[in-house]
Amino acid sequence: MADRLLIANRGEIAVRLARAAAAEGLTSVAVTAADEPDAAHLTAADESHVLPGTGPAAYLDVAAVVTAATATGCDLLHPGYGFLSENPALADACAKAGLTFVGPPPGTLDLFGDKVRARALAETAGVPVLRGTQAGRQRQLLATVEHSDGDRQHEAGEIDLDADRPDLAEVRRRHEMGLDAHRPGPVRRRHAQGRRTARENLADLVDEGSFLEYGPLVFAAQERRRSREELQHKTPADGVVGGLADVNGDLVGRERSAAVVVSYDYTVLAGTQGMRGHLKKDRLFELAEKRRLPVVLFAEGGGGRPGDVDLPVVSALDTMAFTLFGRLSGLVPTVGIASGRCFAGNAALLGTCDVVIATEDANIGMGGPAMIEGGGLGVVAPEEIGPIDVQHANGVVDIRVADDAAAVAAAKRYLSYFQGPVDDWTAPDPRLARHLVPENRKRVYDMRAVLNAIADEDSVLELRDGWGTGMITALARVEGAPIGVLANVPTHLGGAIDADAADKAARFLQLCDAHGLPVVSLCDTPRFMVGTESEKTATVRHFSRLFVIGANLSVPIGTVVVRKAYGLGAQAMAGGSMKVPRFAVGWPTSEFGPMGLEGAVRLGMRRELEAIEDDDARQAAYEAAVAAAYENGTGLNVAAHWEIDDVIDPADTRRWITTLTREVADTPRPAGRVRPHVDTW
């Protein structure tokens, strides 16, 4: 009875055969090439034998394998998988040497190695086969096929992994044409302006080695006007560099760092939007939607390009990029960066983004100089259109930075809040919060200092700080977890909420809600702004946005009353009511009332005060009533009547906030949209 098995294979296949032989009580003998004395499969077998050859070729030597079997006293030979397993010559040699070949006989291997004969046999046996080329024609085709040297090398196991091929070399050459190193002229001019190239900005933004570019080989659709070679050299990527990459992988982990990145290339036809560039953006925006990936867009450029003539275009109003990008609003975070000139279609994409980051030399406008002049509106220089001072003050720009490098840093920081919590954080001394708001209610203080005292150190990123001055909207972290923060500014209108501040806060609430950030509201407001001039700004509509959005938030909100909480303004800072937030707490300096207490006393005690004839006595009575109202409206008294949850030590504020971040962490986000979109305003 056979009891010794030669395994004519290597690697995992040989290991499995050795285990199977052991299970059957057989002695296994492994073979190995002369240059693989420490191969892993040798330890799995009972014995080993060294073949005379080296590399894969050693295992393909039929005579050497059969000699190894007879020399080691084996009566069985198993070819495993691959190598000689389908070679009838090995089965035939085993038969001649008196060895049992574990597998089909030589005739069967030979038959099934010929696809035409195998197909004919199947048809004769009544086995269903797929329709294909007739046998005679197939034999003729097979007879004319010649194996390349590479195929023979592969069969012999002698592939030169460093060998180049002309077709691959051409692919490399075409890719390299669009890289900065092969475009010294445009790069030199860009640097002379103190600016970075599109590829330099992307390299700074994404994690090293993570960028997978889409469409690098396309060029402008202008072959009816210019040669293909010229277009390849002068319009690489059709002026749009984009693809997939990781951003902040070292901070939030690679599983949360995937993003779509797109940059217009101003060195290519002034960053204009060409036909193929539009199609490339469409592809990437659809990819972002399907995979729910954030998008970072560098929007420098001059809008639509009229010079693409390869396809008949009349109006070009059927481009889908704006719809596809707009559809991402509320679904994924979108970041827009304006550096230099950003006009027309480029500006439209920029304004669609959740956040706009712009450099000091940015000019942003829905029409560039040519469009303005063409519309009969005069001749203007690009620098006169939407300069940074204008666009920062009017709220178009959320984050104002010095240059390209600072813009990239701000984009990475902004995006990180929507990528999840971080492990590396430090907290300020919580006792500091106790000493920021004076006990004297008539003394002012710095609300931004309050925010920095309750957030992780260096974690606060303020948005739209140039507009809506009476309201702070900021991203921050507490114990590494991201939050959104609303806060009144008591040094502006005494903290009263005007139309701009209401719009700023309402839009920020939508942003946090869409992307799952809990909201902390730091309240110090005497009211909504009222008066004849205020009503000219449509405050009724603007203020009511806060109630509509607050009533429909899916993320938790917590309200901390730092000082004043009066009237409808205070309710708006709490999502509509002090019973809406997960917690509504006050600091020791907090005070509450249905409206400003001085006005409430004048209104509520009008008859009593008018009845006092002596002016001094009337003033004294008024001041006494105001003092009594303030005493009644202290945080301690309001908490005692269960209108808020507690009055707390300011040093405990972070503990309350962590209840919000933990709730978000423990509550899975729905698969679809939470909001249909985030308003652009």
mmCIF file of C-alpha atoms in Angstrom, residues 293-485:
data_model
loop_
_atom_site.group_PDB
_atom_site.id
_atom_site.type_symbol
_atom_site.label_atom_id
_atom_site.label_comp_id
_atom_site.label_asym_id
_atom_site.label_seq_id
_atom_site.Cartn_x
_atom_site.Cartn_y
_atom_site.Cartn_z
ATOM 1 C CA LEU A 293 -17.443 62.277 0.816
ATOM 2 C CA PRO A 294 -16.667 65.891 1.701
ATOM 3 C CA VAL A 295 -15.471 68.158 -1.102
ATOM 4 C CA VAL A 296 -12.722 70.774 -1.054
ATOM 5 C CA LEU A 297 -12.829 73.127 -4.060
ATOM 6 C CA PHE A 298 -10.163 75.655 -5.071
ATOM 7 C CA ALA A 299 -12.299 78.010 -7.150
ATOM 8 C CA GLU A 300 -9.837 80.479 -8.716
ATOM 9 C CA GLY A 301 -10.831 81.164 -12.307
ATOM 10 C CA GLY A 302 -12.731 83.264 -14.795
ATOM 11 C CA GLY A 303 -15.976 81.385 -15.351
ATOM 12 C CA GLY A 304 -17.276 79.861 -18.567
ATOM 13 C CA ARG A 305 -14.910 79.406 -21.524
ATOM 14 C CA PRO A 306 -16.224 80.377 -24.964
ATOM 15 C CA GLY A 307 -13.329 78.889 -26.945
ATOM 16 C CA ASP A 308 -14.184 75.170 -26.813
ATOM 17 C CA VAL A 309 -15.360 74.489 -30.365
ATOM 18 C CA ASP A 310 -14.987 70.736 -30.824
ATOM 19 C CA LEU A 311 -18.639 70.156 -30.033
ATOM 20 C CA PRO A 312 -21.530 72.296 -31.238
ATOM 21 C CA VAL A 313 -22.627 74.511 -28.360
ATOM 22 C CA VAL A 314 -25.150 77.346 -28.549
ATOM 23 C CA SER A 315 -25.906 78.455 -24.995
ATOM 24 C CA ALA A 316 -24.071 75.900 -22.793
ATOM 25 C CA LEU A 317 -26.962 76.218 -20.356
ATOM 26 C CA ASP A 318 -27.287 72.449 -20.092
ATOM 27 C CA THR A 319 -24.156 71.934 -17.981
ATOM 28 C CA MET A 320 -24.938 69.914 -14.858
ATOM 29 C CA ALA A 321 -22.074 70.942 -12.566
ATOM 30 C CA PHE A 322 -24.047 73.539 -10.625
ATOM 31 C CA THR A 323 -26.969 71.199 -10.028
ATOM 32 C CA LEU A 324 -24.732 68.313 -9.022
ATOM 33 C CA PHE A 325 -22.706 70.472 -6.668
ATOM 34 C CA GLY A 326 -25.807 72.108 -5.222
ATOM 35 C CA ARG A 327 -27.220 68.656 -4.548
ATOM 36 C CA LEU A 328 -24.309 68.006 -2.177
ATOM 37 C CA SER A 329 -25.470 70.819 0.117
ATOM 38 C CA GLY A 330 -26.628 69.370 3.401
ATOM 39 C CA LEU A 331 -25.412 65.907 2.425
ATOM 40 C CA VAL A 332 -21.642 66.305 2.771
ATOM 41 C CA PRO A 333 -19.408 69.133 4.001
ATOM 42 C CA THR A 334 -18.228 71.380 1.174
ATOM 43 C CA VAL A 335 -15.296 73.779 1.451
ATOM 44 C CA GLY A 336 -14.587 76.542 -1.057
ATOM 45 C CA ILE A 337 -11.280 78.400 -1.341
ATOM 46 C CA ALA A 338 -10.903 81.682 -3.240
ATOM 47 C CA SER A 339 -7.404 82.913 -3.920
ATOM 48 C CA GLY A 340 -6.815 85.483 -6.622
ATOM 49 C CA ARG A 341 -9.620 86.082 -9.122
ATOM 50 C CA CYS A 342 -12.839 84.095 -8.823
ATOM 51 C CA PHE A 343 -15.593 85.203 -11.173
ATOM 52 C CA ALA A 344 -18.830 84.011 -12.787
ATOM 53 C CA GLY A 345 -19.303 80.217 -12.795
ATOM 54 C CA ASN A 346 -16.335 79.705 -10.504
ATOM 55 C CA ALA A 347 -17.878 82.129 -8.007
ATOM 56 C CA ALA A 348 -21.227 80.354 -8.308
ATOM 57 C CA LEU A 349 -19.605 77.095 -7.255
ATOM 58 C CA LEU A 350 -17.741 78.898 -4.465
ATOM 59 C CA GLY A 351 -20.943 80.421 -3.100
ATOM 60 C CA THR A 352 -22.595 77.000 -3.035
ATOM 61 C CA CYS A 353 -20.078 75.761 -0.467
ATOM 62 C CA ASP A 354 -20.818 75.497 3.244
ATOM 63 C CA VAL A 355 -17.806 77.650 4.036
ATOM 64 C CA VAL A 356 -15.835 80.133 1.936
ATOM 65 C CA ILE A 357 -12.165 80.686 2.746
ATOM 66 C CA ALA A 358 -10.517 83.608 0.952
ATOM 67 C CA THR A 359 -7.067 85.162 0.844
ATOM 68 C CA GLU A 360 -6.210 88.834 1.216
ATOM 69 C CA ASP A 361 -5.696 89.193 -2.537
ATOM 70 C CA ALA A 362 -8.964 87.486 -3.488
ATOM 71 C CA ASN A 363 -11.518 89.119 -5.765
ATOM 72 C CA ILE A 364 -14.901 87.393 -5.879
ATOM 73 C CA GLY A 365 -17.762 88.365 -8.163
ATOM 74 C CA MET A 366 -20.606 86.940 -10.184
ATOM 75 C CA GLY A 367 -19.215 88.755 -13.213
ATOM 76 C CA GLY A 368 -15.661 89.526 -14.259
ATOM 77 C CA PRO A 369 -14.433 92.610 -16.142
ATOM 78 C CA ALA A 370 -15.457 91.295 -19.568
ATOM 79 C CA MET A 371 -18.995 90.502 -18.434
ATOM 80 C CA ILE A 372 -19.358 93.866 -16.734
ATOM 81 C CA GLU A 373 -18.134 95.746 -19.786
ATOM 82 C CA GLY A 374 -20.238 93.605 -22.102
ATOM 83 C CA GLY A 375 -23.311 94.446 -20.073
ATOM 84 C CA GLY A 376 -22.717 98.137 -20.582
ATOM 85 C CA LEU A 377 -21.742 98.688 -16.957
ATOM 86 C CA GLY A 378 -18.403 100.307 -17.629
ATOM 87 C CA VAL A 379 -14.772 99.289 -17.680
ATOM 88 C CA VAL A 380 -13.405 98.067 -14.375
ATOM 89 C CA ALA A 381 -10.191 96.411 -13.252
ATOM 90 C CA PRO A 382 -10.385 92.900 -11.765
ATOM 91 C CA GLU A 383 -9.085 94.238 -8.449
ATOM 92 C CA GLU A 384 -12.152 96.487 -8.142
ATOM 93 C CA ILE A 385 -14.593 93.568 -8.209
ATOM 94 C CA GLY A 386 -15.517 92.027 -4.848
ATOM 95 C CA PRO A 387 -12.256 92.645 -2.963
ATOM 96 C CA ILE A 388 -11.715 90.887 0.336
ATOM 97 C CA ASP A 389 -12.688 93.885 2.476
ATOM 98 C CA VAL A 390 -16.100 93.947 0.811
ATOM 99 C CA GLN A 391 -16.758 90.215 0.754
ATOM 100 C CA HIS A 392 -15.613 89.657 4.336
ATOM 101 C CA ALA A 393 -17.769 92.465 5.707
ATOM 102 C CA ASN A 394 -20.878 91.365 3.819
ATOM 103 C CA GLY A 395 -20.700 87.718 4.904
ATOM 104 C CA VAL A 396 -19.672 86.069 1.617
ATOM 105 C CA VAL A 397 -16.312 85.096 3.133
ATOM 106 C CA ASP A 398 -16.449 82.964 6.271
ATOM 107 C CA ILE A 399 -12.718 82.749 6.973
ATOM 108 C CA ARG A 400 -10.224 85.417 5.906
ATOM 109 C CA VAL A 401 -6.586 84.334 5.619
ATOM 110 C CA ALA A 402 -3.275 85.748 4.451
ATOM 111 C CA ASP A 403 -2.286 83.488 1.554
ATOM 112 C CA ASP A 404 -2.577 80.090 -0.129
ATOM 113 C CA ALA A 405 -0.750 78.230 2.632
ATOM 114 C CA ALA A 406 -3.010 79.726 5.300
ATOM 115 C CA ALA A 407 -6.069 78.905 3.194
ATOM 116 C CA VAL A 408 -5.079 75.238 2.977
ATOM 117 C CA ALA A 409 -4.417 75.118 6.723
ATOM 118 C CA ALA A 410 -7.839 76.653 7.411
ATOM 119 C CA ALA A 411 -9.535 74.177 5.064
ATOM 120 C CA LYS A 412 -7.930 71.212 6.808
ATOM 121 C CA ARG A 413 -8.877 72.597 10.202
ATOM 122 C CA TYR A 414 -12.471 73.329 9.190
ATOM 123 C CA LEU A 415 -12.952 69.907 7.632
ATOM 124 C CA SER A 416 -11.598 68.156 10.729
ATOM 125 C CA TYR A 417 -14.630 69.165 12.829
ATOM 126 C CA PHE A 418 -16.873 67.205 10.466
ATOM 127 C CA GLN A 419 -14.567 64.176 10.367
ATOM 128 C CA GLY A 420 -15.161 63.299 14.021
ATOM 129 C CA PRO A 421 -13.473 63.439 17.433
ATOM 130 C CA VAL A 422 -9.737 63.528 18.058
ATOM 131 C CA ASP A 423 -7.756 61.864 20.823
ATOM 132 C CA ASP A 424 -5.107 64.528 21.354
ATOM 133 C CA TRP A 425 -6.586 67.470 23.281
ATOM 134 C CA THR A 426 -5.923 69.621 26.332
ATOM 135 C CA ALA A 427 -8.363 71.588 28.435
ATOM 136 C CA PRO A 428 -7.944 75.027 30.021
ATOM 137 C CA ASP A 429 -8.144 75.305 33.792
ATOM 138 C CA PRO A 430 -11.931 75.207 34.366
ATOM 139 C CA ARG A 431 -11.652 77.708 37.228
ATOM 140 C CA LEU A 432 -10.808 80.431 34.714
ATOM 141 C CA ALA A 433 -14.458 80.523 33.607
ATOM 142 C CA ARG A 434 -15.455 81.750 37.080
ATOM 143 C CA HIS A 435 -13.629 85.042 36.641
ATOM 144 C CA LEU A 436 -14.568 86.225 33.157
ATOM 145 C CA VAL A 437 -18.029 87.736 33.735
ATOM 146 C CA PRO A 438 -18.052 90.551 36.345
ATOM 147 C CA GLU A 439 -20.515 90.430 39.217
ATOM 148 C CA ASN A 440 -21.392 94.024 38.417
ATOM 149 C CA ARG A 441 -24.017 93.554 35.702
ATOM 150 C CA LYS A 442 -23.181 96.925 34.145
ATOM 151 C CA ARG A 443 -19.583 96.016 33.372
ATOM 152 C CA VAL A 444 -18.779 94.543 29.981
ATOM 153 C CA TYR A 445 -16.677 91.460 29.263
ATOM 154 C CA ASP A 446 -15.268 89.491 26.336
ATOM 155 C CA MET A 447 -17.595 86.686 25.157
ATOM 156 C CA ARG A 448 -14.800 85.193 23.037
ATOM 157 C CA ALA A 449 -12.746 84.767 26.210
ATOM 158 C CA VAL A 450 -15.695 82.861 27.694
ATOM 159 C CA LEU A 451 -15.814 80.567 24.670
ATOM 160 C CA ASN A 452 -12.087 79.878 24.810
ATOM 161 C CA ALA A 453 -12.342 79.074 28.521
ATOM 162 C CA ILE A 454 -14.895 76.291 28.060
ATOM 163 C CA ALA A 455 -13.535 74.785 24.794
ATOM 164 C CA ASP A 456 -10.412 72.670 24.361
ATOM 165 C CA GLU A 457 -7.284 74.756 24.019
ATOM 166 C CA ASP A 458 -6.693 76.143 20.500
ATOM 167 C CA SER A 459 -9.839 74.441 19.208
ATOM 168 C CA VAL A 460 -12.063 77.432 18.378
ATOM 169 C CA LEU A 461 -12.551 78.347 14.705
ATOM 170 C CA GLU A 462 -14.847 81.335 14.211
ATOM 171 C CA LEU A 463 -16.891 81.694 11.013
ATOM 172 C CA ARG A 464 -18.096 84.938 9.391
ATOM 173 C CA ASP A 465 -16.415 87.101 12.001
ATOM 174 C CA GLY A 466 -16.578 90.088 9.651
ATOM 175 C CA TRP A 467 -20.372 90.126 9.394
ATOM 176 C CA GLY A 468 -23.301 89.882 11.811
ATOM 177 C CA THR A 469 -21.097 91.398 14.499
ATOM 178 C CA GLY A 470 -23.534 90.796 17.327
ATOM 179 C CA MET A 471 -23.413 86.998 16.967
ATOM 180 C CA ILE A 472 -20.491 84.588 17.243
ATOM 181 C CA THR A 473 -20.737 81.391 15.198
ATOM 182 C CA ALA A 474 -17.831 79.051 15.783
ATOM 183 C CA LEU A 475 -16.670 75.460 15.635
ATOM 184 C CA ALA A 476 -14.875 74.087 18.677
ATOM 185 C CA ARG A 477 -14.084 70.899 20.585
ATOM 186 C CA VAL A 478 -14.746 69.715 24.117
ATOM 187 C CA GLU A 479 -12.772 66.636 25.193
ATOM 188 C CA GLY A 480 -11.811 66.247 21.545
ATOM 189 C CA ALA A 481 -15.416 66.035 20.309
ATOM 190 C CA PRO A 482 -16.598 68.688 17.813
ATOM 191 C CA ILE A 483 -19.398 71.132 18.631
ATOM 192 C CA GLY A 484 -20.990 74.209 17.103
ATOM 193 C CA VAL A 485 -21.269 77.348 19.228
#
